[in-house]
Amino acid sequence: MSLGANSGTYLDQFPDEAKLIRATFYSSFAALFVGALMGLLQVLHRVDIVRLVPSEDYYSYLTLHAVLLVLTFTIFFLVGVFTWGVTTSLDRGLEDLRYTWTWYGLMAGGTLMAGIAIIGGFFDAIPLSAAVLYTFYAPLQAHPLFYIGLALFIVGSWLAGIDWFRSWWAWKRENPDERIPLPTFMALTTTLFWIISSLGVAISVVVFLIPWSLGFIDQVNALLTRTLFWFFGHAVVYFWLMPAYMLWYVMLPKISGGKLFSDPLARVVFVLFLILSTPTGIHHQYLDPGIAEGFKFIVMVNTMFLLLPSLLTAFTVVASMEHGARQRGGTGYFGWLRALPWRNPVFTGMALAGLMFAAAGFSGMINAGMNINYLVHNTWWVVGHFHLTVGTAVALTFMAATYWFLPQLTGKKIWSKSLGLAQVLLWFIGMTFMSNAMHRAGLAGIPRRTAEPQYSGFDFQPAAGSVGELNMQVVIGGTLLFVSTVLFIAIVVMTIRGSKVDALPANGYAETLSGPEDAPLVLDNLRLWAGIAIALVVLAYALPLASIIGRGGLFGPGGSP
Ligand code: HAS
Ligand code: CU
């Protein structure tokens, strides 16, 4: 397949699909803006500078912050990215646009329902509330509207995945002997583990949480809902990450001026994520009583194996960047770094996102170790970790990619590339302050998820190493992140309001140094990998779930309702 051989922008090639992707992106950006505003309120509240929302509403807006950012912003954006990847690489439109708009409608409707349930919690007169955080397991309980909305959102995302499969099936009938093009391969493997893992949370919501919140059953087994949540809760982080990885693999090398180092290695990476993303969820429960140490140990081993695909990614992506830099005339052991296109916000945003992810990988490894996890669990350290991962590796990559996608989807030029550059840099600097301080605060034992941390608050002249200093850094970082978000939204809005131009780069993605012809055929056997993925899930989860249900009953102490 000749990559990037198409002429014209994505809008020229697929006007209908471009409209759908614009809708998913704009939904995603709306969530980003509101979520980021909640983030600003959050840091100002935690360090006690201003409390715009009373403390009793803290968990409602923490929930709004998290749900809008880690579920709505990320997932709306990524369904757009995968739709782009599948249609571009198969060079065919989606099969049935009415079906496509149905899943979009389910996702949008579900978000609205969940959002209304959360916001209702701010007003005493409205009998709604969902102060349950994005980790919505029992015993915290939300209004049924919240769970029903989330269920619809998840079903919508499944239908999106099936949409990509339908395109591939149709393409395969016409091209029976071709290898699956890499971006499609990435979207399909991701869909498979997403469906496997989100079955866990779907069961928790449909069988337990919805009937419980409607009053049909009066108790649930809290540990069971928690375990089913984490069955999905680790895999979901790779659902956010895989589209960013796809962009690092297929976009970053091209923007760096070169080719992807190895297509086969990229396939191996996505297969590893497919088989290992789910049987690792219990690493969020190392401190839960009720799950035997032996099961936790198995999960720790799986998690350590799961570092491998990310380490392979670090190697492949940096090697591809180096190849690009050398094509552009870069020389020396490290001198090539200077030859990279640092003035291009698409490149710089993604490269800085990758750089921060390297640090995030280290904090993830610390989280993953059973014994050292006891030190950091439930502290601000974990919050620092996930602001580097989903909050930077993913979010900053998505924002940077937007500067490439928007012209493709609208036929308009980015309003200001230099402001775009400032925007990605501000994010990087803001996150450096905020997440570093959060990690350190966690080591000092400062807890997460609390409106009233009992430590000295904000201090204009903090002593180095004091809580005041850490809080100061969190506030500076959080404010820069908010400014960066506002700038991002402004650039998007001004770009959309601009007029169409002719001379835009053509749609396409990076070619490869070592292509699919070098990859063993077995890598494309999705049935085999899905089968292994399911077998590993059964191995990791059958006994712990049986023992949780055996001791606590399916519907909580006392057995069935
Ligand atoms: Fe995590 C908690 C372990 C990755 C998100 N994680 C969380 C939570 C979230 C989250 C949201 O084992 C909190 C959940 C909650 O609310 O309680 N995490 C890991 C491990 C990894 C990991 C082992 N996490 C992620 C990713 C996330 C994410 C990705 C979102 C997208 N995490 C944990 C554990 C906990 C946890 C425990 C529970 C903690 C507790 O006690 O509660 C690994 O996947 C990380 C592997 C990463 C690497 C880095 C590779 C480096 C690369 C960079 C290449 C460089 C480039 C740029 C491209 C090994 C790929 C070069 C630039 C140049 C200029 C040259
Ligand atoms: Cu995890």
Coordinates of C-alpha atoms and ligand atoms in Angstrom, one line a residue:
M1 CA 0.0 0.0 0.0
S2 CA 1.5 3.3 -1.0
L3 CA 1.1 5.5 2.0
G4 CA 0.2 9.2 1.6
A5 CA -0.3 8.6 -2.1
N6 CA -3.8 10.1 -1.8
S7 CA -4.0 13.6 -3.0
G8 CA -6.0 16.3 -1.2
T9 CA -7.0 16.7 2.4
Y10 CA -9.1 14.3 4.4
L11 CA -12.0 16.6 3.8
D12 CA -11.6 16.3 0.0
Q13 CA -11.4 12.5 0.3
F14 CA -14.1 11.8 2.8
P15 CA -16.4 14.8 3.4
D16 CA -19.0 12.8 5.3
E17 CA -16.5 11.1 7.6
A18 CA -14.8 14.5 8.1
K19 CA -18.1 15.8 9.4
L20 CA -18.4 13.0 11.9
I21 CA -14.8 13.4 13.1
R22 CA -15.4 17.2 13.5
A23 CA -18.4 16.3 15.7
T24 CA -16.5 14.0 17.9
F25 CA -13.6 16.4 18.2
Y26 CA -15.8 19.4 19.1
S27 CA -17.6 17.3 21.7
S28 CA -14.2 16.4 23.1
F29 CA -13.0 20.0 23.2
A30 CA -16.2 21.1 25.0
A31 CA -15.5 18.5 27.7
L32 CA -11.9 19.6 27.8
F33 CA -12.8 23.2 28.5
V34 CA -15.3 22.5 31.3
G35 CA -13.1 19.8 32.8
A36 CA -10.1 22.1 32.8
L37 CA -12.1 24.8 34.5
M38 CA -13.0 22.3 37.2
G39 CA -9.3 21.5 37.5
L40 CA -8.5 25.1 38.2
L41 CA -11.2 25.3 40.9
Q42 CA -9.8 22.1 42.3
V43 CA -6.2 23.3 42.9
L44 CA -7.4 26.7 44.2
H45 CA -9.6 24.8 46.6
R46 CA -7.1 22.2 47.8
V47 CA -4.5 24.7 48.7
D48 CA -7.1 27.0 50.2
I49 CA -6.6 30.1 48.1
V50 CA -10.2 30.6 47.1
R51 CA -13.1 28.2 47.5
L52 CA -15.5 29.1 44.8
V53 CA -17.6 26.0 45.5
P54 CA -18.4 25.0 49.1
S55 CA -16.5 22.0 50.4
E56 CA -19.6 19.8 50.5
D57 CA -19.7 20.1 46.7
Y58 CA -16.0 19.1 46.4
Y59 CA -16.7 15.6 45.3
S60 CA -19.3 16.6 42.8
Y61 CA -16.9 18.8 40.9
L62 CA -14.0 16.4 41.3
T63 CA -16.3 13.9 39.6
L64 CA -17.2 16.4 36.9
H65 CA -13.5 17.2 36.4
A66 CA -12.5 13.5 36.1
V67 CA -15.5 12.2 34.1
L68 CA -15.3 15.0 31.5
L69 CA -11.6 14.7 31.1
V70 CA -10.8 11.0 31.3
L71 CA -13.9 9.7 29.8
T72 CA -15.5 12.3 27.5
F73 CA -12.5 14.4 26.3
T74 CA -10.3 11.4 25.6
I75 CA -12.8 8.9 24.2
F76 CA -14.6 11.4 21.9
F77 CA -11.3 12.4 20.5
L78 CA -10.0 8.9 20.1
V79 CA -13.0 7.6 18.2
G80 CA -12.3 10.4 15.8
V81 CA -8.7 9.5 15.5
F82 CA -9.4 5.8 14.9
T83 CA -12.1 6.6 12.4
W84 CA -9.5 8.7 10.5
G85 CA -6.9 6.0 10.8
V86 CA -9.2 3.2 9.5
T87 CA -10.7 5.2 6.6
T88 CA -7.4 6.6 5.5
S89 CA -5.4 3.4 5.7
L90 CA -8.1 1.3 4.0
D91 CA -8.8 4.1 1.6
R92 CA -12.6 3.6 1.9
G93 CA -15.4 5.4 3.7
L94 CA -17.5 3.9 6.5
E95 CA -20.1 1.4 5.6
D96 CA -23.3 3.0 6.8
L97 CA -23.3 6.6 8.0
R98 CA -26.6 6.3 9.7
Y99 CA -25.1 3.6 11.9
T100 CA -22.1 5.8 12.5
W101 CA -24.2 8.7 13.7
T102 CA -26.2 6.4 15.9
W103 CA -23.1 5.6 18.0
Y104 CA -22.1 9.2 18.1
G105 CA -25.7 10.0 19.3
L106 CA -25.4 7.3 22.0
M107 CA -22.1 8.7 23.2
A108 CA -23.3 12.3 23.2
G109 CA -26.7 11.5 24.9
G110 CA -24.9 9.3 27.5
T111 CA -22.5 12.1 28.3
L112 CA -25.3 14.6 28.7
M113 CA -27.2 12.3 31.1
A114 CA -24.2 11.6 33.2
G115 CA -23.2 15.3 33.2
I116 CA -26.7 16.4 34.2
A117 CA -26.7 13.9 37.1
I118 CA -23.3 15.2 38.3
I119 CA -24.2 18.9 38.0
G120 CA -27.6 18.3 39.7
G121 CA -25.5 17.5 42.8
F122 CA -24.6 21.2 43.1
F123 CA -28.2 22.3 43.6
D124 CA -30.2 21.3 46.7
A125 CA -33.5 21.8 44.9
I126 CA -32.7 19.2 42.2
P127 CA -32.9 15.5 43.4
L128 CA -29.8 14.4 41.4
S129 CA -26.3 13.7 42.5
A130 CA -23.3 11.7 41.4
A131 CA -20.4 12.6 43.7
V132 CA -19.0 9.1 43.1
L133 CA -15.8 10.1 41.2
Y134 CA -14.9 8.5 37.9
T135 CA -14.1 5.3 39.9
F136 CA -17.8 4.8 40.4
Y137 CA -17.9 1.6 42.5
A138 CA -20.0 0.9 45.6
P139 CA -20.4 1.9 48.4
L140 CA -20.7 5.4 47.0
Q141 CA -24.0 5.7 45.1
A142 CA -25.1 8.0 42.3
H143 CA -28.5 8.7 40.8
P144 CA -29.5 6.1 38.2
L145 CA -29.3 8.7 35.5
F146 CA -25.5 8.8 35.9
Y147 CA -25.1 5.0 35.5
I148 CA -27.5 4.8 32.6
G149 CA -25.7 7.7 30.9
L150 CA -22.4 5.9 31.3
A151 CA -23.8 2.6 30.0
L152 CA -25.1 4.3 26.9
F153 CA -21.7 6.0 26.4
I154 CA -19.9 2.7 26.6
V155 CA -22.3 1.0 24.3
G156 CA -21.8 3.8 21.8
S157 CA -18.0 3.3 22.0
W158 CA -18.5 -0.5 21.3
L159 CA -20.6 0.3 18.3
A160 CA -17.9 2.6 17.1
G161 CA -15.4 -0.2 17.4
I162 CA -17.7 -2.5 15.4
D163 CA -18.0 0.2 12.8
W164 CA -14.2 -0.1 12.2
F165 CA -14.5 -3.8 12.0
R166 CA -17.2 -3.5 9.5
S167 CA -15.0 -1.4 7.3
W168 CA -12.2 -3.9 7.6
W169 CA -14.4 -6.9 6.9
A170 CA -15.7 -5.2 3.7
W171 CA -12.2 -4.2 2.7
K172 CA -10.9 -7.8 3.3
R173 CA -13.5 -9.3 1.0
E174 CA -12.0 -7.1 -1.8
N175 CA -8.4 -7.6 -0.7
P176 CA -8.2 -11.1 0.7
D177 CA -4.4 -11.4 0.5
E178 CA -3.4 -8.0 1.8
R179 CA -1.9 -7.4 5.3
I180 CA -4.1 -5.3 7.6
P181 CA -2.8 -1.7 7.1
L182 CA -1.1 -0.6 10.3
P183 CA -3.5 2.1 11.6
T184 CA -6.4 -0.2 11.0
F185 CA -4.5 -3.0 12.8
M186 CA -4.0 -0.6 15.8
A187 CA -7.7 0.4 15.9
L188 CA -8.9 -3.2 15.7
T189 CA -6.6 -4.6 18.4
T190 CA -7.5 -1.7 20.7
T191 CA -11.3 -2.3 20.1
L192 CA -10.9 -5.9 21.0
F193 CA -9.3 -5.3 24.4
W194 CA -11.7 -2.4 25.0
I195 CA -14.7 -4.6 24.5
I196 CA -13.3 -7.4 26.6
S197 CA -12.4 -5.1 29.5
S198 CA -15.4 -2.9 29.5
L199 CA -17.7 -5.9 29.8
G200 CA -16.5 -5.9 33.5
V201 CA -17.8 -2.4 34.1
A202 CA -20.9 -3.0 32.0
I203 CA -21.8 -6.0 34.3
S204 CA -21.2 -3.9 37.4
V205 CA -23.4 -1.1 36.1
V206 CA -26.2 -3.1 34.6
V207 CA -26.5 -6.0 37.1
F208 CA -25.6 -4.2 40.3
L209 CA -25.4 -0.4 40.3
I210 CA -28.5 0.5 38.3
P211 CA -30.8 -1.9 40.2
W212 CA -29.3 -0.8 43.5
S213 CA -29.6 2.9 42.7
L214 CA -33.2 2.4 41.6
G215 CA -34.0 0.6 44.9
F216 CA -34.7 -2.8 43.3
I217 CA -32.1 -4.4 45.4
D218 CA -31.0 -2.9 48.8
Q219 CA -27.4 -4.0 48.9
V220 CA -24.5 -4.9 46.6
N221 CA -21.2 -6.6 47.2
A222 CA -18.9 -3.6 47.3
L223 CA -15.7 -5.5 46.7
L224 CA -17.3 -7.2 43.7
T225 CA -18.3 -3.9 42.1
R226 CA -14.8 -2.5 42.9
T227 CA -13.1 -5.5 41.3
L228 CA -15.3 -5.3 38.2
F229 CA -14.5 -1.6 38.0
W230 CA -10.8 -2.3 38.0
F231 CA -11.2 -5.1 35.5
F232 CA -11.9 -2.3 33.2
G233 CA -10.1 0.5 35.0
H234 CA -6.7 -0.4 34.0
A235 CA -7.4 -1.4 30.4
V236 CA -9.2 1.9 29.9
V237 CA -5.9 3.7 30.4
Y238 CA -4.6 1.9 27.4
F239 CA -7.8 2.8 25.5
W240 CA -6.7 6.4 26.0
L241 CA -3.1 5.7 25.3
M242 CA -3.3 3.6 22.1
P243 CA -4.5 6.4 19.9
A244 CA -1.7 8.5 21.2
Y245 CA 0.7 5.7 20.4
M246 CA -0.8 5.4 17.0
L247 CA -0.1 9.0 16.4
W248 CA 3.5 8.6 17.6
Y249 CA 3.9 5.6 15.3
V250 CA 2.3 6.9 12.1
M251 CA 2.4 10.7 12.4
L252 CA 5.5 11.6 14.4
P253 CA 8.1 9.9 12.1
K254 CA 6.6 11.7 9.1
I255 CA 6.6 15.1 10.8
S256 CA 10.1 14.5 12.0
G257 CA 11.0 14.1 8.3
G258 CA 11.5 10.4 8.1
K259 CA 9.9 7.0 8.2
L260 CA 8.6 4.6 10.9
F261 CA 11.5 2.4 12.0
S262 CA 9.5 -0.9 12.1
D263 CA 6.0 -1.8 11.2
P264 CA 6.3 -5.4 12.6
L265 CA 7.5 -4.1 16.0
A266 CA 4.5 -1.8 16.1
R267 CA 2.2 -4.8 15.5
V268 CA 3.9 -6.8 18.3
V269 CA 3.4 -3.8 20.7
F270 CA -0.4 -3.7 19.9
V271 CA -0.7 -7.4 20.3
L272 CA 0.9 -7.3 23.7
F273 CA -1.5 -4.6 24.8
L274 CA -4.4 -6.7 23.5
I275 CA -3.4 -9.7 25.6
L276 CA -2.1 -8.0 28.7
S277 CA -4.3 -4.9 29.3
T278 CA -7.0 -6.6 31.2
P279 CA -5.4 -9.3 33.4
T280 CA -3.6 -6.5 35.3
G281 CA -6.5 -4.5 36.8
I282 CA -6.0 -5.9 40.4
H283 CA -2.8 -3.8 40.7
H284 CA -5.2 -1.0 41.7
Q285 CA -6.3 -3.2 44.6
Y286 CA -3.0 -4.2 46.2
L287 CA -4.3 -2.7 49.5
D288 CA -7.8 -4.2 49.3
P289 CA -8.5 -6.7 52.0
G290 CA -10.5 -9.6 50.5
I291 CA -8.2 -10.5 47.7
A292 CA -5.4 -13.0 48.5
E293 CA -1.8 -11.9 48.2
G294 CA -1.1 -14.7 45.7
F295 CA -3.5 -13.3 43.2
K296 CA -2.0 -9.9 43.6
F297 CA 1.4 -11.3 43.0
I298 CA 0.3 -12.8 39.6
V299 CA -1.1 -9.5 38.6
M300 CA 2.1 -7.7 39.5
V301 CA 4.0 -10.1 37.2
N302 CA 1.6 -9.4 34.4
T303 CA 2.0 -5.7 35.0
M304 CA 5.7 -5.9 34.8
F305 CA 5.4 -7.7 31.4
L306 CA 3.2 -5.0 30.3
L307 CA 6.0 -2.5 30.6
L308 CA 7.6 -4.2 27.6
P309 CA 5.3 -2.8 24.8
S310 CA 5.9 0.7 26.1
L311 CA 9.7 0.2 26.3
L312 CA 9.6 -1.1 22.7
T313 CA 7.6 2.0 21.8
A314 CA 10.1 4.3 23.4
F315 CA 12.8 2.6 21.3
T316 CA 10.9 2.5 18.0
V317 CA 9.5 6.0 18.2
V318 CA 12.8 7.6 19.2
A319 CA 14.7 5.6 16.5
S320 CA 12.2 6.9 13.9
M321 CA 12.6 10.5 15.1
E322 CA 16.4 10.1 14.8
H323 CA 16.0 8.7 11.3
G324 CA 13.9 11.8 10.4
A325 CA 16.4 14.2 12.0
R326 CA 19.3 12.6 10.0
Q327 CA 17.2 12.9 6.8
R328 CA 17.0 16.6 7.6
G329 CA 20.8 16.8 8.0
G330 CA 21.2 16.1 11.7
T331 CA 24.5 14.6 12.8
G332 CA 26.3 13.4 16.0
Y333 CA 25.3 11.2 18.9
F334 CA 22.8 13.8 20.2
G335 CA 23.3 16.6 17.8
W336 CA 20.5 15.2 15.6
L337 CA 18.1 16.4 18.2
R338 CA 18.7 20.0 17.0
A339 CA 17.6 19.1 13.4
L340 CA 14.1 18.2 14.5
P341 CA 11.2 20.6 13.6
W342 CA 10.9 22.2 17.0
R343 CA 8.9 25.2 15.7
N344 CA 6.1 22.9 14.6
P345 CA 3.6 22.6 17.5
V346 CA 2.4 19.2 16.2
F347 CA 5.9 17.8 16.5
T348 CA 6.9 19.6 19.7
G349 CA 3.7 18.8 21.5
M350 CA 4.0 15.1 20.7
A351 CA 7.7 15.0 21.5
L352 CA 7.2 16.7 24.9
A353 CA 4.3 14.4 25.6
G354 CA 6.5 11.4 24.9
L355 CA 9.3 12.9 27.1
M356 CA 6.9 13.3 30.0
F357 CA 5.6 9.8 29.4
A358 CA 9.1 8.5 30.1
A359 CA 8.8 10.0 33.6
A360 CA 5.3 8.7 33.9
G361 CA 6.6 5.2 33.1
F362 CA 8.9 5.4 36.2
S363 CA 6.1 6.4 38.5
G364 CA 4.0 3.6 37.0
M365 CA 6.7 1.1 37.8
I366 CA 6.7 2.3 41.3
N367 CA 3.0 2.0 41.6
A368 CA 3.1 -1.5 40.2
G369 CA 5.5 -2.9 42.8
M370 CA 3.3 -4.5 45.5
N371 CA 5.4 -3.4 48.4
I372 CA 6.3 0.1 47.3
N373 CA 2.7 0.7 46.3
Y374 CA 1.8 0.6 50.0
L375 CA 3.8 3.8 50.3
V376 CA 2.1 5.8 47.5
H377 CA -1.4 4.4 47.3
N378 CA -4.1 6.9 48.0
T379 CA -1.7 9.8 48.1
W380 CA -1.2 12.7 45.8
W381 CA 1.6 10.7 44.1
V382 CA -1.0 8.7 42.2
V383 CA -2.6 12.0 41.0
G384 CA 0.8 13.2 39.8
H385 CA 1.3 9.9 38.0
F386 CA -2.0 10.1 36.0
H387 CA -1.5 13.7 35.2
L388 CA 1.7 12.7 33.4
T389 CA 0.0 9.8 31.7
V390 CA -3.5 10.6 30.6
G391 CA -3.0 14.3 31.5
T392 CA 0.1 14.7 29.3
A393 CA 1.1 11.7 27.2
V394 CA -2.5 11.5 26.0
A395 CA -3.9 15.0 26.4
L396 CA -0.9 16.9 25.0
T397 CA -0.6 14.5 22.1
F398 CA -4.3 15.0 21.3
M399 CA -3.9 18.8 21.4
A400 CA -0.8 18.7 19.3
A401 CA -2.4 16.4 16.8
T402 CA -5.4 18.8 16.6
Y403 CA -3.1 21.3 14.9
W404 CA -2.5 18.7 12.2
F405 CA -6.1 17.4 12.0
L406 CA -8.1 20.6 12.0
P407 CA -6.8 21.7 8.5
Q408 CA -7.5 18.2 7.3
L409 CA -11.0 18.3 8.6
T410 CA -12.0 21.9 7.8
G411 CA -9.9 22.9 4.8
K412 CA -8.7 25.9 6.9
K413 CA -5.2 26.9 8.1
I414 CA -4.3 26.9 11.8
W415 CA -5.0 30.4 13.0
S416 CA -1.6 30.9 14.7
K417 CA 1.1 28.2 14.7
S418 CA 3.3 30.2 17.0
L419 CA 0.5 30.5 19.6
G420 CA 0.1 26.8 19.1
L421 CA 3.7 26.3 20.0
A422 CA 3.3 28.5 23.1
Q423 CA 0.3 26.5 24.1
V424 CA 2.0 23.1 24.0
L425 CA 5.1 24.6 25.9
L426 CA 2.8 26.1 28.5
W427 CA 1.3 22.7 29.1
F428 CA 4.6 21.1 29.4
I429 CA 5.9 23.7 31.9
G430 CA 2.6 23.7 33.9
M431 CA 2.6 20.0 34.2
T432 CA 6.3 19.9 35.2
F433 CA 5.4 22.1 38.2
M434 CA 2.2 20.4 39.1
S435 CA 3.0 16.8 38.7
N436 CA 6.5 17.0 40.3
A437 CA 5.0 18.7 43.4
M438 CA 2.2 16.1 43.5
H439 CA 4.6 13.2 43.4
R440 CA 6.7 14.8 46.2
A441 CA 3.6 15.6 48.3
G442 CA 2.5 12.0 47.9
L443 CA 5.9 10.8 49.3
A444 CA 5.3 13.1 52.3
G445 CA 2.0 11.3 52.8
I446 CA -0.4 14.0 51.6
P447 CA -3.6 12.2 50.6
R448 CA -5.6 12.3 47.4
R449 CA -9.4 12.8 47.1
T450 CA -9.8 15.2 50.0
A451 CA -11.3 18.6 50.2
E452 CA -9.7 19.4 53.5
P453 CA -6.1 18.2 53.6
Q454 CA -4.9 19.0 57.1
Y455 CA -1.7 20.6 56.1
S456 CA -0.6 24.2 56.0
G457 CA -2.2 25.9 53.0
F458 CA -0.9 28.3 50.5
D459 CA 2.1 30.5 51.5
F460 CA 3.5 33.4 49.6
Q461 CA 6.9 32.9 51.1
P462 CA 7.2 29.2 51.5
A463 CA 10.3 27.5 52.8
A464 CA 11.9 25.1 50.3
G465 CA 10.7 21.6 50.9
S466 CA 7.6 22.7 52.9
V467 CA 4.0 21.9 52.2
G468 CA 3.6 25.6 51.3
E469 CA 6.3 25.2 48.6
L470 CA 4.6 22.2 47.1
N471 CA 1.2 23.9 47.1
M472 CA 2.7 26.9 45.5
Q473 CA 4.0 24.7 42.7
V474 CA 0.7 23.0 42.3
V475 CA -1.1 26.4 42.0
I476 CA 1.4 27.8 39.5
G477 CA 1.3 24.6 37.4
G478 CA -2.5 24.3 37.6
T479 CA -2.9 27.9 36.5
L480 CA -0.5 27.5 33.6
L481 CA -2.4 24.4 32.5
F482 CA -5.7 26.3 32.5
V483 CA -4.2 29.1 30.5
S484 CA -2.8 26.6 28.0
T485 CA -6.3 25.0 27.7
V486 CA -7.9 28.4 27.1
L487 CA -5.3 29.2 24.4
F488 CA -5.9 25.8 22.8
I489 CA -9.7 26.4 22.6
A490 CA -9.1 30.0 21.3
I491 CA -6.9 28.6 18.5
V492 CA -9.4 26.0 17.6
V493 CA -12.3 28.5 17.5
M494 CA -10.3 31.0 15.5
T495 CA -9.2 28.4 13.0
I496 CA -12.8 27.2 12.5
R497 CA -13.9 30.8 12.0
G498 CA -11.2 31.3 9.3
S499 CA -11.8 30.9 5.6
K500 CA -10.9 27.9 3.5
V501 CA -7.6 27.8 1.7
D502 CA -6.2 25.8 -1.1
A503 CA -2.7 24.9 -0.4
L504 CA -2.9 22.4 2.5
P505 CA -0.7 19.3 2.9
A506 CA -2.3 16.1 1.6
N507 CA -3.8 13.6 4.0
G508 CA -1.4 10.7 4.8
Y509 CA 0.9 9.2 7.3
A510 CA 4.5 7.9 7.6
E511 CA 6.0 5.2 5.4
T512 CA 8.0 2.5 7.0
L513 CA 11.7 1.5 6.9
S514 CA 10.7 -2.1 7.6
G515 CA 7.2 -2.7 6.4
P516 CA 4.4 -5.3 6.9
E517 CA 6.0 -7.7 4.5
D518 CA 8.6 -8.3 7.3
A519 CA 6.0 -9.1 9.9
P520 CA 5.1 -12.8 10.5
L521 CA 1.6 -13.5 9.2
V522 CA 0.5 -14.8 12.6
L523 CA 0.6 -11.2 13.9
D524 CA -2.5 -10.4 11.9
N525 CA -4.5 -13.4 13.4
L526 CA -6.8 -11.4 15.5
R527 CA -8.9 -14.4 16.5
L528 CA -5.8 -16.0 18.0
W529 CA -4.8 -13.0 20.0
A530 CA -8.3 -12.3 21.2
G531 CA -8.5 -15.9 22.3
I532 CA -5.3 -15.7 24.3
A533 CA -6.5 -12.4 25.8
I534 CA -9.7 -14.0 27.0
A535 CA -7.8 -17.0 28.4
L536 CA -5.4 -14.8 30.4
V537 CA -8.3 -12.8 31.8
V538 CA -9.9 -16.1 32.9
L539 CA -6.7 -17.2 34.5
A540 CA -6.2 -13.9 36.3
Y541 CA -9.8 -13.3 37.4
A542 CA -11.7 -16.6 37.8
L543 CA -10.4 -17.5 41.3
P544 CA -10.4 -14.0 42.8
L545 CA -14.0 -13.4 41.6
A546 CA -15.1 -16.8 42.8
S547 CA -13.7 -16.2 46.2
I548 CA -15.1 -12.6 46.4
I549 CA -18.6 -13.9 45.5
G550 CA -18.2 -17.0 47.7
R551 CA -17.5 -14.9 50.8
G552 CA -19.5 -11.8 50.2
G553 CA -22.5 -13.1 48.1
L554 CA -23.4 -11.9 44.6
F555 CA -25.6 -9.1 46.0
G556 CA -23.7 -8.5 49.2
P557 CA -23.6 -10.0 52.6
G558 CA -26.6 -12.2 53.1
G559 CA -26.7 -13.5 49.6
S560 CA -29.3 -12.7 46.9
P561 CA -31.9 -10.0 47.4
Ligands
HAS1 FE1 -1.1 4.0 35.7 C1 -2.8 4.3 38.7 C2 0.7 1.4 37.0 C3 0.5 3.6 32.7 C4 -3.4 6.1 34.3 N1 -2.7 5.1 36.4 C5 -3.3 5.1 37.6 C6 -4.4 5.9 37.7 C7 -4.6 6.4 36.4 C8 -3.5 5.9 35.6 C9 -5.7 7.3 35.9 O1 0.4 -0.6 39.3 C10 -5.3 6.2 38.9 C11 -6.5 5.5 39.0 C12 -7.3 5.9 40.2 O2 -8.1 6.8 40.1 O3 -7.0 5.3 41.3 N2 0.4 2.8 35.0 C13 1.0 1.8 35.7 C14 2.0 1.2 34.9 C15 2.0 1.8 33.7 C16 0.9 2.8 33.8 C17 2.9 0.1 35.2 N3 -1.3 4.8 33.9 C18 -0.6 4.5 32.8 C19 -1.1 5.1 31.6 C20 -2.2 5.8 32.0 C21 -2.3 5.6 33.5 C22 -0.6 5.0 30.2 C23 -3.2 6.7 31.3 C24 -3.1 7.0 30.0 N4 -1.0 3.1 37.5 C25 -0.3 2.0 37.8 C26 -0.7 1.5 39.1 C27 -1.6 2.3 39.6 C28 -1.9 3.3 38.6 C29 -0.1 0.3 39.8 C30 -2.4 2.2 41.0 C31 -1.8 3.1 41.9 C32 -2.5 3.1 43.2 O4 -2.0 2.6 44.2 O5 -3.7 3.6 43.3 C33 2.8 1.5 32.4 O6 2.0 1.3 31.3 C34 3.8 2.6 32.1 C35 4.8 2.2 31.0 C36 5.5 3.3 30.4 C37 6.8 3.4 30.1 C38 7.4 4.6 29.5 C39 7.9 4.4 28.1 C40 8.3 5.7 27.5 C41 7.9 6.2 26.3 C42 8.3 7.5 25.8 C43 9.0 7.6 24.5 C44 9.5 9.0 24.3 C45 9.2 9.7 23.2 C46 9.7 11.1 23.1 C47 8.3 9.3 22.1 C48 7.7 2.2 30.4 C49 7.0 5.3 25.3 C50 11.1 11.3 22.9 C51 11.4 12.7 22.9 C52 12.6 13.2 22.5 C53 12.8 14.7 22.4 C54 13.7 12.4 22.1
CU2 CU -3.5 0.4 36.2

